[in-house]
PDB file of C-alpha atoms in Angstrom:
ATOM      1  CA  MET I   1      59.879  47.533 -14.751  1.00 70.00           C
ATOM      2  CA  CYS I   2      58.520  46.992 -12.105  1.00 71.00           C
ATOM      3  CA  ARG I   3      61.972  46.161 -10.059  1.00 76.00           C
ATOM      4  CA  ALA I   4      62.880  50.277 -11.567  1.00 75.00           C
ATOM      5  CA  LEU I   5      60.070  51.572 -10.402  1.00 71.00           C
ATOM      6  CA  GLU I   6      60.059  49.861  -7.248  1.00 74.00           C
ATOM      7  CA  VAL I   7      55.974  49.529  -7.470  1.00 76.00           C
ATOM      8  CA  THR I   8      53.880  45.988  -7.336  1.00 81.00           C
ATOM      9  CA  ARG I   9      52.892  44.803 -10.756  1.00 77.00           C
ATOM     10  CA  GLN I  10      49.094  44.243  -9.712  1.00 78.00           C
ATOM     11  CA  GLY I  11      49.989  48.219  -9.106  1.00 76.00           C
ATOM     12  CA  TYR I  12      51.515  48.807 -12.151  1.00 73.00           C
ATOM     13  CA  TYR I  13      48.983  46.729 -14.535  1.00 76.00           C
ATOM     14  CA  ALA I  14      46.297  49.042 -12.246  1.00 77.00           C
ATOM     15  CA  PHE I  15      47.625  52.238 -13.950  1.00 75.00           C
ATOM     16  CA  LEU I  16      48.584  50.943 -17.501  1.00 77.00           C
ATOM     17  CA  ASN I  17      44.482  50.620 -17.078  1.00 78.00           C
ATOM     18  CA  PRO I  18      42.987  52.283 -14.451  1.00 75.00           C
ATOM     19  CA  PRO I  19      38.427  51.287 -14.270  1.00 72.00           C
ATOM     20  CA  PRO I  20      36.291  53.768 -16.710  1.00 71.00           C
ATOM     21  CA  LYS I  21      35.205  56.276 -15.135  1.00 67.00           C
ATOM     22  CA  LYS I  22      31.313  56.234 -13.312  1.00 66.00           C
ATOM     23  CA  ARG I  23      28.984  58.952 -15.101  1.00 65.00           C
ATOM     24  CA  PRO I  24      27.011  60.934 -12.722  1.00 68.00           C
ATOM     25  CA  LYS I  25      23.458  59.981 -12.619  1.00 70.00           C
ATOM     26  CA  LYS I  26      20.902  62.575 -13.657  1.00 73.00           C
ATOM     27  CA  THR I  27      17.703  63.332 -11.575  1.00 77.00           C
ATOM     28  CA  ARG I  28      14.589  62.782 -12.404  1.00 77.00           C
ATOM     29  CA  GLU I  29      14.220  66.137 -13.450  1.00 78.00           C
ATOM     30  CA  GLN I  30      16.467  66.133 -16.893  1.00 79.00           C
ATOM     31  CA  LEU I  31      15.563  62.693 -17.813  1.00 79.00           C
ATOM     32  CA  TRP I  32      11.870  64.481 -17.810  1.00 78.00           C
ATOM     33  CA  HIS I  33      12.985  66.786 -19.795  1.00 79.00           C
ATOM     34  CA  GLU I  34      14.413  64.449 -22.299  1.00 83.00           C
ATOM     35  CA  ASP I  35      11.957  62.700 -23.000  1.00 81.00           C
ATOM     36  CA  MET I  36       9.332  65.622 -23.271  1.00 83.00           C
ATOM     37  CA  GLU I  37      12.352  66.769 -25.949  1.00 85.00           C
ATOM     38  CA  ARG I  38      11.944  63.344 -27.439  1.00 84.00           C
ATOM     39  CA  ILE I  39       8.233  64.092 -27.739  1.00 83.00           C
ATOM     40  CA  ARG I  40       8.238  67.411 -29.402  1.00 82.00           C
ATOM     41  CA  ALA I  41      10.703  66.286 -32.237  1.00 83.00           C
ATOM     42  CA  ALA I  42       7.892  63.216 -32.829  1.00 82.00           C
ATOM     43  CA  GLU I  43       5.134  65.135 -32.451  1.00 80.00           C
ATOM     44  CA  LYS I  44       6.633  67.847 -35.056  1.00 78.00           C
ATOM     45  CA  GLU I  45       8.057  65.058 -37.526  1.00 78.00           C
ATOM     46  CA  LYS I  46       4.321  63.332 -37.547  1.00 77.00           C
ATOM     47  CA  ALA I  47       2.779  66.803 -37.952  1.00 74.00           C
ATOM     48  CA  LYS I  48       4.569  67.514 -40.845  1.00 68.00           C
ATOM     49  CA  GLN I  49       4.018  64.630 -42.241  1.00 68.00           C
ATOM     50  CA  GLU I  50       0.416  64.604 -41.731  1.00 68.00           C
ATOM     51  CA  ARG I  51       0.727  68.291 -43.752  1.00 61.00           C
ATOM     52  CA  ILE I  52       2.078  66.582 -46.173  1.00 55.00           C
ATOM     53  CA  LYS I  53       0.202  63.781 -46.668  1.00 53.00           C
ATOM     54  CA  ASN I  54      -2.945  66.115 -46.288  1.00 53.00           C
ATOM     55  CA  ALA I  55      -1.636  68.368 -48.735  1.00 47.00           C
ATOM     56  CA  GLN I  56      -0.982  65.927 -51.751  1.00 41.00           C
ATOM     57  CA  THR I  57      -3.845  63.161 -51.180  1.00 40.00           C
ATOM     58  CA  VAL I  58      -6.904  65.484 -48.923  1.00 44.00           C
ATOM     59  CA  ALA I  59      -7.789  69.427 -50.935  1.00 45.00           C
ATOM     60  CA  TYR I  60     -10.725  71.120 -49.499  1.00 47.00           C
ATOM     61  CA  GLU I  61     -12.431  71.608 -52.424  1.00 52.00           C
ATOM     62  CA  GLY I  62     -14.570  75.025 -53.160  1.00 56.00           C
ATOM     63  CA  ALA I  63     -14.352  75.827 -49.254  1.00 65.00           C
ATOM     64  CA  GLU I  64     -13.542  79.738 -48.564  1.00 80.00           C
ATOM     65  CA  ASP I  65     -13.554  81.599 -45.278  1.00 82.00           C
ATOM     66  CA  LEU I  66     -17.412  82.412 -44.821  1.00 86.00           C
ATOM     67  CA  LEU I  67     -17.302  83.052 -40.617  1.00 86.00           C
ATOM     68  CA  PRO I  68     -19.753  86.726 -40.227  1.00 87.00           C
ATOM     69  CA  GLU I  69     -18.625  88.953 -38.300  1.00 86.00           C
ATOM     70  CA  ARG I  70     -20.925  88.642 -35.511  1.00 88.00           C
ATOM     71  CA  VAL I  71     -21.800  84.702 -34.383  1.00 89.00           C
ATOM     72  CA  GLU I  72     -25.639  83.235 -33.116  1.00 91.00           C
ATOM     73  CA  PRO I  73     -25.011  80.942 -31.227  1.00 89.00           C
ATOM     74  CA  HIS I  74     -25.007  77.142 -33.269  1.00 87.00           C
ATOM     75  CA  GLN I  75     -24.475  79.832 -35.905  1.00 92.00           C
ATOM     76  CA  VAL I  76     -21.150  78.256 -36.569  1.00 94.00           C
ATOM     77  CA  TRP I  77     -18.906  75.169 -35.261  1.00 95.00           C
ATOM     78  CA  VAL I  78     -15.164  75.336 -35.436  1.00 94.00           C
ATOM     79  CA  GLY I  79     -13.967  70.977 -35.790  1.00 93.00           C
ATOM     80  CA  ASP I  80     -10.043  70.060 -35.250  1.00 92.00           C
ATOM     81  CA  VAL I  81      -8.092  67.376 -34.021  1.00 92.00           C
ATOM     82  CA  LEU I  82      -5.590  67.379 -31.867  1.00 91.00           C
ATOM     83  CA  SER I  83      -3.037  64.427 -31.955  1.00 90.00           C
ATOM     84  CA  VAL I  84      -0.613  63.325 -28.921  1.00 90.00           C
ATOM     85  CA  PHE I  85       3.144  60.678 -28.585  1.00 87.00           C
ATOM     86  CA  ALA I  86       2.822  59.640 -24.454  1.00 83.00           C
ATOM     87  CA  ARG I  87       4.033  56.516 -23.681  1.00 77.00           C
ATOM     88  CA  GLY I  88       5.886  55.060 -26.986  1.00 81.00           C
ATOM     89  CA  ILE I  89       1.166  55.678 -28.672  1.00 85.00           C
ATOM     90  CA  TRP I  90      -0.334  57.907 -30.177  1.00 88.00           C
ATOM     91  CA  SER I  91      -3.759  59.922 -29.759  1.00 91.00           C
ATOM     92  CA  HIS I  92      -5.609  61.613 -31.625  1.00 92.00           C
ATOM     93  CA  ILE I  93      -8.905  63.759 -30.389  1.00 94.00           C
ATOM     94  CA  ALA I  94     -10.930  65.612 -32.551  1.00 94.00           C
ATOM     95  CA  VAL I  95     -13.132  67.966 -31.089  1.00 95.00           C
ATOM     96  CA  VAL I  96     -16.143  69.980 -32.299  1.00 95.00           C
ATOM     97  CA  PHE I  97     -16.655  73.927 -30.643  1.00 95.00           C
ATOM     98  CA  GLU I  98     -18.891  75.917 -30.880  1.00 93.00           C
ATOM     99  CA  LEU I  99     -17.947  79.178 -31.632  1.00 92.00           C
ATOM    100  CA  ALA I 100     -20.563  81.531 -30.541  1.00 90.00           C
ATOM    101  CA  GLU I 101     -20.139  80.143 -26.466  1.00 89.00           C
ATOM    102  CA  THR I 102     -16.259  78.460 -27.702  1.00 90.00           C
ATOM    103  CA  ARG I 103     -17.241  75.630 -26.230  1.00 90.00           C
ATOM    104  CA  ALA I 104     -16.338  72.047 -26.882  1.00 93.00           C
ATOM    105  CA  LEU I 105     -19.947  69.999 -27.616  1.00 93.00           C
ATOM    106  CA  ASP I 106     -18.000  66.607 -28.327  1.00 94.00           C
ATOM    107  CA  TRP I 107     -15.481  65.114 -29.805  1.00 94.00           C
ATOM    108  CA  ALA I 108     -13.924  61.358 -30.379  1.00 94.00           C
ATOM    109  CA  VAL I 109     -11.032  59.891 -29.815  1.00 94.00           C
ATOM    110  CA  ALA I 110      -8.881  57.163 -31.572  1.00 92.00           C
ATOM    111  CA  VAL I 111      -5.729  55.397 -30.615  1.00 90.00           C
ATOM    112  CA  ASP I 112      -2.341  54.438 -32.692  1.00 84.00           C
ATOM    113  CA  GLU I 113      -3.802  55.144 -36.249  1.00 80.00           C
ATOM    114  CA  PRO I 114      -6.779  57.608 -36.891  1.00 77.00           C
ATOM    115  CA  PRO I 115      -9.816  56.009 -38.250  1.00 81.00           C
ATOM    116  CA  VAL I 116     -10.683  58.093 -41.939  1.00 81.00           C
ATOM    117  CA  ASN I 117     -14.112  58.789 -40.250  1.00 87.00           C
ATOM    118  CA  LEU I 118     -12.818  59.792 -36.814  1.00 91.00           C
ATOM    119  CA  GLY I 119     -14.127  63.685 -37.984  1.00 91.00           C
ATOM    120  CA  THR I 120     -17.757  62.865 -38.541  1.00 92.00           C
ATOM    121  CA  ASP I 121     -17.462  60.610 -35.352  1.00 93.00           C
ATOM    122  CA  ALA I 122     -17.136  63.752 -33.342  1.00 94.00           C
ATOM    123  CA  TRP I 123     -19.245  65.126 -35.853  1.00 94.00           C
ATOM    124  CA  ASN I 124     -22.031  62.532 -34.936  1.00 93.00           C
ATOM    125  CA  ALA I 125     -21.495  62.626 -30.866  1.00 94.00           C
ATOM    126  CA  ALA I 126     -21.803  66.742 -31.580  1.00 93.00           C
ATOM    127  CA  ARG I 127     -25.443  66.880 -33.404  1.00 92.00           C
ATOM    128  CA  SER I 128     -26.430  63.762 -30.973  1.00 91.00           C
ATOM    129  CA  LYS I 129     -25.895  66.279 -27.944  1.00 87.00           C
ATOM    130  CA  THR I 130     -28.506  69.037 -29.507  1.00 87.00           C
ATOM    131  CA  ASP I 131     -31.402  69.514 -31.548  1.00 85.00           C
ATOM    132  CA  THR I 132     -30.287  72.662 -33.441  1.00 87.00           C
ATOM    133  CA  LYS I 133     -27.461  72.639 -36.707  1.00 89.00           C
ATOM    134  CA  PRO I 134     -24.871  74.687 -37.615  1.00 93.00           C
ATOM    135  CA  ALA I 135     -25.533  76.872 -40.708  1.00 93.00           C
ATOM    136  CA  ILE I 136     -21.467  76.861 -40.983  1.00 93.00           C
ATOM    137  CA  PHE I 137     -19.035  74.368 -40.342  1.00 94.00           C
ATOM    138  CA  HIS I 138     -15.169  75.775 -40.300  1.00 92.00           C
ATOM    139  CA  SER I 139     -11.405  74.055 -40.024  1.00 89.00           C
ATOM    140  CA  ASP I 140      -8.769  73.900 -41.659  1.00 84.00           C
ATOM    141  CA  PRO I 141      -8.141  73.405 -45.396  1.00 80.00           C
ATOM    142  CA  ALA I 142      -7.187  70.026 -44.953  1.00 75.00           C
ATOM    143  CA  GLY I 143      -7.780  67.323 -42.892  1.00 79.00           C
ATOM    144  CA  HIS I 144     -10.325  64.611 -40.964  1.00 84.00           C
ATOM    145  CA  PHE I 145     -12.657  67.105 -41.119  1.00 88.00           C
ATOM    146  CA  ALA I 146     -11.819  68.141 -44.800  1.00 85.00           C
ATOM    147  CA  ARG I 147     -11.921  64.205 -45.939  1.00 85.00           C
ATOM    148  CA  GLY I 148     -14.838  63.093 -48.688  1.00 84.00           C
ATOM    149  CA  PRO I 149     -16.835  61.445 -45.885  1.00 87.00           C
ATOM    150  CA  PHE I 150     -17.495  64.345 -43.438  1.00 90.00           C
ATOM    151  CA  ARG I 151     -18.376  66.243 -46.766  1.00 88.00           C
ATOM    152  CA  ALA I 152     -20.406  64.376 -47.698  1.00 90.00           C
ATOM    153  CA  VAL I 153     -22.514  64.503 -44.292  1.00 92.00           C
ATOM    154  CA  LEU I 154     -22.354  68.630 -44.344  1.00 92.00           C
ATOM    155  CA  ARG I 155     -23.912  68.581 -47.563  1.00 91.00           C
ATOM    156  CA  LYS I 156     -26.272  66.272 -46.496  1.00 92.00           C
ATOM    157  CA  ASP I 157     -27.357  68.592 -43.213  1.00 92.00           C
ATOM    158  CA  ASP I 158     -27.211  71.067 -45.529  1.00 93.00           C
ATOM    159  CA  VAL I 159     -24.143  72.678 -43.524  1.00 93.00           C
ATOM    160  CA  LYS I 160     -21.697  75.299 -45.719  1.00 92.00           C
ATOM    161  CA  ARG I 161     -18.321  74.771 -45.209  1.00 90.00           C
ATOM    162  CA  SER I 162     -15.752  77.131 -44.438  1.00 89.00           C
ATOM    163  CA  ALA I 163     -12.304  76.731 -44.126  1.00 86.00           C
ATOM    164  CA  SER I 164      -9.153  79.226 -43.169  1.00 81.00           C
ATOM    165  CA  ALA I 165      -6.187  78.673 -40.631  1.00 74.00           C
ATOM    166  CA  LEU I 166      -7.350  78.706 -36.540  1.00 70.00           C
ATOM    167  CA  SER I 167      -4.592  80.640 -35.830  1.00 69.00           C
ATOM    168  CA  SER I 168      -6.252  84.029 -36.110  1.00 74.00           C
ATOM    169  CA  PRO I 169      -7.354  86.044 -33.432  1.00 79.00           C
ATOM    170  CA  ARG I 170     -11.133  85.117 -33.473  1.00 81.00           C
ATOM    171  CA  LEU I 171     -10.630  80.933 -33.712  1.00 86.00           C
ATOM    172  CA  SER I 172      -7.105  81.972 -30.640  1.00 86.00           C
ATOM    173  CA  PHE I 173      -9.578  79.642 -27.832  1.00 88.00           C
ATOM    174  CA  VAL I 174      -8.566  76.735 -29.558  1.00 89.00           C
ATOM    175  CA  GLU I 175      -5.083  76.235 -29.278  1.00 87.00           C
ATOM    176  CA  THR I 176      -5.408  77.518 -25.978  1.00 88.00           C
ATOM    177  CA  GLN I 177      -7.948  74.404 -25.546  1.00 90.00           C
ATOM    178  CA  PHE I 178      -5.310  71.992 -27.075  1.00 90.00           C
ATOM    179  CA  SER I 179      -2.379  73.460 -25.808  1.00 89.00           C
ATOM    180  CA  THR I 180      -3.786  72.595 -21.997  1.00 90.00           C
ATOM    181  CA  LEU I 181      -5.782  69.599 -23.336  1.00 92.00           C
ATOM    182  CA  ARG I 182      -2.206  68.148 -24.530  1.00 91.00           C
ATOM    183  CA  SER I 183      -0.482  68.639 -21.343  1.00 90.00           C
ATOM    184  CA  ARG I 184      -2.659  66.733 -19.590  1.00 90.00           C
ATOM    185  CA  VAL I 185      -2.613  63.752 -22.434  1.00 91.00           C
ATOM    186  CA  GLN I 186       1.254  63.531 -21.895  1.00 88.00           C
ATOM    187  CA  MET I 187       0.699  63.579 -18.147  1.00 88.00           C
ATOM    188  CA  GLY I 188      -2.465  61.433 -17.596  1.00 86.00           C
ATOM    189  CA  ASP I 189      -2.595  57.694 -16.697  1.00 84.00           C
ATOM    190  CA  TRP I 190      -4.214  56.616 -19.603  1.00 86.00           C
ATOM    191  CA  THR I 191      -3.313  52.611 -21.763  1.00 85.00           C
ATOM    192  CA  ASP I 192      -5.802  52.716 -24.412  1.00 88.00           C
ATOM    193  CA  ALA I 193      -9.425  54.971 -25.904  1.00 90.00           C
ATOM    194  CA  GLU I 194     -11.636  53.840 -23.282  1.00 92.00           C
ATOM    195  CA  SER I 195      -9.595  55.770 -20.457  1.00 92.00           C
ATOM    196  CA  LEU I 196      -8.271  58.305 -23.121  1.00 92.00           C
ATOM    197  CA  GLN I 197     -11.744  59.624 -23.432  1.00 93.00           C
ATOM    198  CA  SER I 198     -12.003  59.719 -19.824  1.00 93.00           C
ATOM    199  CA  LEU I 199      -9.480  62.134 -19.794  1.00 93.00           C
ATOM    200  CA  VAL I 200     -11.132  63.913 -22.208  1.00 94.00           C
ATOM    201  CA  PHE I 201     -14.076  64.217 -20.260  1.00 94.00           C
ATOM    202  CA  GLU I 202     -12.982  65.067 -17.597  1.00 93.00           C
ATOM    203  CA  TYR I 203     -11.207  67.807 -18.578  1.00 93.00           C
ATOM    204  CA  PHE I 204     -13.835  69.593 -20.954  1.00 93.00           C
ATOM    205  CA  ALA I 205     -16.389  69.287 -17.871  1.00 92.00           C
ATOM    206  CA  ALA I 206     -13.936  71.238 -15.807  1.00 91.00           C
ATOM    207  CA  ALA I 207     -13.297  73.883 -18.319  1.00 89.00           C
ATOM    208  CA  ASP I 208     -17.428  74.128 -18.197  1.00 88.00           C
ATOM    209  CA  ALA I 209     -17.514  74.678 -14.818  1.00 89.00           C
ATOM    210  CA  LYS I 210     -14.559  76.999 -14.247  1.00 87.00           C
ATOM    211  CA  LYS I 211     -16.366  79.159 -17.522  1.00 83.00           C
ATOM    212  CA  GLU I 212     -19.361  78.795 -15.846  1.00 85.00           C
ATOM    213  CA  LYS I 213     -18.343  80.013 -12.240  1.00 85.00           C
ATOM    214  CA  ARG I 214     -16.140  83.150 -14.159  1.00 82.00           C
ATOM    215  CA  ARG I 215     -20.086  83.680 -16.310  1.00 79.00           C
ATOM    216  CA  ALA I 216     -21.310  84.220 -12.473  1.00 82.00           C
ATOM    217  CA  VAL I 217     -18.919  85.830 -10.635  1.00 81.00           C
ATOM    218  CA  LEU I 218     -19.252  88.380 -14.268  1.00 78.00           C
ATOM    219  CA  ALA I 219     -23.044  88.810 -13.261  1.00 77.00           C
ATOM    220  CA  ARG I 220     -22.760  89.656 -10.053  1.00 78.00           C
ATOM    221  CA  THR I 221     -20.504  92.529 -10.844  1.00 77.00           C
ATOM    222  CA  SER I 222     -22.267  93.951 -13.318  1.00 66.00           C
ATOM    223  CA  ARG I 223     -25.595  94.004 -11.794  1.00 61.00           C
ATOM    224  CA  PRO I 224     -26.962  97.286 -11.543  1.00 59.00           C
ATOM    225  CA  ASN I 225     -27.776  99.264  -8.364  1.00 55.00           C
ATOM    226  CA  ARG I 226     -31.495  99.861  -8.425  1.00 54.00           C
ATOM    227  CA  GLY I 227     -31.532 102.750  -6.270  1.00 52.00           C
ATOM    228  CA  GLY I 228     -28.808 105.151  -8.038  1.00 53.00           C
ATOM    229  CA  LYS I 229     -26.757 106.022  -5.530  1.00 53.00           C
ATOM    230  CA  LYS I 230     -24.916 103.554  -3.019  1.00 53.00           C
ATOM    231  CA  LYS I 231     -26.295 103.540   0.439  1.00 53.00           C
ATOM    232  CA  ARG I 232     -23.808 105.092   2.800  1.00 58.00           C
ATOM    233  CA  LYS I 233     -23.809 102.469   5.656  1.00 56.00           C
ATOM    234  CA  PRO I 234     -25.304 103.866   9.065  1.00 57.00           C
ATOM    235  CA  LYS I 235     -22.490 105.598  11.328  1.00 57.00           C
ATOM    236  CA  GLY I 236     -22.822 105.068  14.602  1.00 56.00           C
ATOM    237  CA  LYS I 237     -25.044 107.940  17.192  1.00 56.00           C
ATOM    238  CA  LYS I 238     -23.109 111.028  18.399  1.00 55.00           C
ATOM    239  CA  ARG I 239     -22.994 111.765  22.019  1.00 58.00           C
ATOM    240  CA  ARG I 240     -24.093 114.592  22.867  1.00 58.00           C
ATOM    241  CA  ARG I 241     -21.908 117.447  24.339  1.00 59.00           C
ATOM    242  CA  ARG I 242     -23.084 118.303  27.971  1.00 53.00           C
TER     243      ARG I 242
END
């Protein structure tokens, strides 16, 4: 066959068994997007399983939406838990917010499996920061803030329980805060609960500083003019005609 085709044996067998084609290497951006897709899929599956588990085993008994139309400072606290999967590790952050000022009072973090008293730890941390306690505590109908140990703490402190979906417009700030915090946790440099605690502290400290700066700017711009009318700048002296 090789003589008839006038080719060498090496060339003939190389034609029959060509080497595998090299696949083009993926860019760093493509690899990052693939990692993000896997992380989002894992988060959705974890959240789905958590909702199923809460619906089956945890019920927020006798709770209804008790949010008033007008909220005074420290009248209503809001609690929610953020779970993020990054670097093959689950991180859980339970945060207690003050509704009137829409800011985080304090939080508790856990890595891998969240403890049963994660919501209670966040509540105790928030209570240690202020002498006042809320009249109402609001959260999702199920989750860490709906479990038995936390409900017992609310009964002990004589705080009313309120529950509804946190997707309402009045509580949208929680999702806004968690959306940015989720990105920080996914891209941040943390390895354990202690470093995660430092990351969360830096995030909320920066958020509070930004909010205070915005309030100061609004206070300066909305300050009324005492004279009533704006003072005109003095014009230059006109030259007299000779």
